[in-house]
């Protein structure tokens, strides 16, 4: 089933099957990658979300707007399953709709950068869906959250992690 999604984003309405930018438990090698993405993607590339900060959460990270960079992966849905993948990710991220008071994350359109070969920063901009912490979560993170300085969630965890909950959201 293919579903075009229309929503409002900075720069105007969006009606497209946009790729997804992920930065936590959905990254390759992380627990939710196999559970939710195996066989559902046509492509995966390293990418960076500019103007964002990354915070540690209860087994998964949160990205919020800020003066930093979050490292992750840009995912393209496999042909014919975009609607299914969108629904699975919305459910995982506890996104109930734009601005819903019970959202854990908001699904928003942002430009992410695909690093150019051999270039450490910058690169080709691509519009993608990104799950950012919802407003209430963002307020809590700004006042008492644990910032991940390099914007790389997998590097922030101790080796032999074992205690992380693979359920829950992401990003």
Coordinates of C-alpha atoms in Angstrom, one line a residue:
X1 CA 0.0 0.0 0.0
X2 CA 1.4 3.4 -1.0
X3 CA 0.2 6.5 0.8
X4 CA 1.1 10.1 0.0
X5 CA 1.2 12.2 3.1
X6 CA 0.3 15.8 3.2
X7 CA 1.3 18.0 6.1
X8 CA 2.4 21.5 6.8
X9 CA 6.1 22.1 7.3
X10 CA 8.5 25.1 7.3
X11 CA 8.4 26.3 3.8
X12 CA 4.9 25.2 3.0
X13 CA 2.8 22.0 2.6
X14 CA 4.4 18.7 2.0
X15 CA 2.8 16.0 -0.2
X16 CA 5.3 13.3 -0.9
X17 CA 6.9 10.1 0.1
X18 CA 9.8 11.6 2.0
X19 CA 12.7 9.6 3.3
X20 CA 13.1 9.3 7.1
X21 CA 16.1 10.5 9.2
X22 CA 16.7 8.2 12.2
X23 CA 19.3 8.7 14.9
X24 CA 18.7 6.1 17.7
X25 CA 17.3 2.6 18.1
X26 CA 16.4 2.6 14.3
X27 CA 20.1 3.0 13.2
X28 CA 21.7 0.0 11.5
X29 CA 23.0 -2.4 14.2
X30 CA 20.5 -1.1 16.8
X31 CA 17.6 -3.3 18.1
X32 CA 14.7 -1.5 16.3
X33 CA 16.4 -1.5 13.0
X34 CA 15.8 -5.2 12.4
X35 CA 12.4 -5.2 14.1
X36 CA 10.9 -2.3 12.0
X37 CA 13.1 -1.7 9.0
X38 CA 14.4 -5.1 7.7
X39 CA 13.0 -5.6 4.2
X40 CA 11.2 -2.2 4.3
X41 CA 14.0 0.0 3.0
X42 CA 15.4 0.5 -0.5
X43 CA 18.3 2.6 0.7
X44 CA 20.2 3.8 3.8
X45 CA 22.9 6.5 3.9
X46 CA 24.7 8.3 6.7
X47 CA 23.3 11.8 7.2
X48 CA 23.4 14.7 9.5
X49 CA 20.6 16.8 11.0
X50 CA 21.8 20.4 11.4
X51 CA 20.5 22.9 13.9
X52 CA 19.6 20.1 16.4
X53 CA 20.8 18.7 19.8
X54 CA 20.7 15.1 21.0
X55 CA 19.7 14.1 24.5
X56 CA 19.8 10.7 26.1
X57 CA 16.5 9.2 27.1
X58 CA 15.3 6.1 28.9
X59 CA 16.8 3.6 26.4
X60 CA 16.5 5.8 23.3
X61 CA 17.5 9.4 22.4
X62 CA 15.6 12.6 21.7
X63 CA 16.5 15.2 19.2
X64 CA 15.4 18.8 19.7
X65 CA 16.0 22.1 17.9
X66 CA 19.3 23.7 18.9
X67 CA 22.8 24.8 17.9
X68 CA 24.4 21.5 17.1
X69 CA 24.3 18.5 14.7
X70 CA 22.8 15.1 15.1
X71 CA 24.3 12.2 13.2
X72 CA 22.1 9.4 11.9
X73 CA 20.9 7.6 8.8
X74 CA 18.6 8.6 5.9
X75 CA 16.2 5.8 5.0
X76 CA 14.2 5.4 1.8
X77 CA 11.1 3.2 2.0
X78 CA 11.0 0.2 -0.3
X79 CA 8.6 0.4 -3.2
X80 CA 5.0 -0.1 -2.3
X81 CA 5.3 -0.1 1.5
X82 CA 5.6 3.6 2.3
X83 CA 2.3 3.8 4.1
X84 CA 3.0 0.7 6.1
X85 CA 6.4 2.0 7.2
X86 CA 5.1 5.4 8.1
X87 CA 2.4 3.8 10.3
X88 CA 4.9 1.6 12.0
X89 CA 7.3 4.5 12.7
X90 CA 4.5 6.8 13.9
X91 CA 3.4 4.0 16.3
X92 CA 6.9 3.3 17.6
X93 CA 7.6 7.0 18.1
X94 CA 4.2 7.6 19.8
X95 CA 3.2 10.2 17.3
X96 CA -0.6 10.6 17.4
X97 CA -0.9 13.6 15.1
X98 CA 0.6 17.1 14.8
X99 CA 0.5 18.8 18.1
X100 CA -1.3 16.0 19.9
X101 CA -0.9 16.5 23.7
X102 CA 0.1 12.8 24.2
X103 CA 2.8 12.8 21.5
X104 CA 6.2 11.6 22.7
X105 CA 7.7 12.8 19.4
X106 CA 6.5 15.2 16.6
X107 CA 7.0 14.0 13.0
X108 CA 8.3 17.1 11.2
X109 CA 10.0 17.8 7.8
X110 CA 13.6 19.1 8.1
X111 CA 16.5 19.3 5.7
X112 CA 19.2 16.8 6.5
X113 CA 22.6 16.7 4.9
X114 CA 24.1 13.8 3.0
X115 CA 27.9 14.2 3.6
X116 CA 29.9 14.6 0.4
X117 CA 32.6 12.0 -0.2
X118 CA 35.6 13.1 1.7
X119 CA 33.9 16.2 3.3
X120 CA 33.4 16.1 7.1
X121 CA 30.7 18.8 7.2
X122 CA 27.9 20.0 5.0
X123 CA 26.8 18.2 1.9
X124 CA 23.8 17.7 -0.3
X125 CA 20.5 18.8 1.5
X126 CA 17.5 16.5 1.4
X127 CA 14.1 17.0 2.9
X128 CA 13.1 14.2 5.2
X129 CA 10.8 13.2 8.0
X130 CA 12.4 13.5 11.4
X131 CA 10.9 12.6 14.8
X132 CA 11.8 15.4 17.2
X133 CA 10.9 15.4 20.9
X134 CA 7.4 16.8 21.5
X135 CA 7.0 20.1 23.3
X136 CA 6.6 18.8 26.9
X137 CA 9.5 16.4 26.5
X138 CA 11.6 19.2 25.0
X139 CA 10.9 21.5 28.0
X140 CA 12.0 18.8 30.4
X141 CA 15.2 18.0 28.4
X142 CA 16.2 21.6 28.3
X143 CA 15.9 22.0 32.1
X144 CA 17.3 18.6 33.2
X145 CA 18.2 16.4 30.3
X146 CA 21.6 14.7 29.6
X147 CA 23.0 16.3 26.4
X148 CA 25.0 14.0 24.1
X149 CA 27.7 16.5 23.1
X150 CA 28.8 14.9 19.8
X151 CA 25.3 14.2 18.6
X152 CA 26.0 10.5 18.1
X153 CA 23.8 8.3 20.2
X154 CA 25.6 5.0 19.7
X155 CA 28.8 6.6 20.9
X156 CA 27.2 7.9 24.0
X157 CA 26.4 4.5 25.4
X158 CA 28.7 2.4 27.4
X159 CA 30.1 -0.7 25.6
X160 CA 28.3 -3.9 26.4
X161 CA 25.1 -1.9 26.9
X162 CA 22.8 -4.8 27.8
X163 CA 20.5 -2.5 30.0
X164 CA 18.8 -0.5 27.2
X165 CA 15.2 -1.0 26.4
X166 CA 14.8 -1.8 22.7
X167 CA 11.0 -0.9 22.9
X168 CA 10.1 2.7 23.0
X169 CA 10.8 5.5 20.7
X170 CA 13.8 6.7 18.9
X171 CA 14.3 8.9 16.6

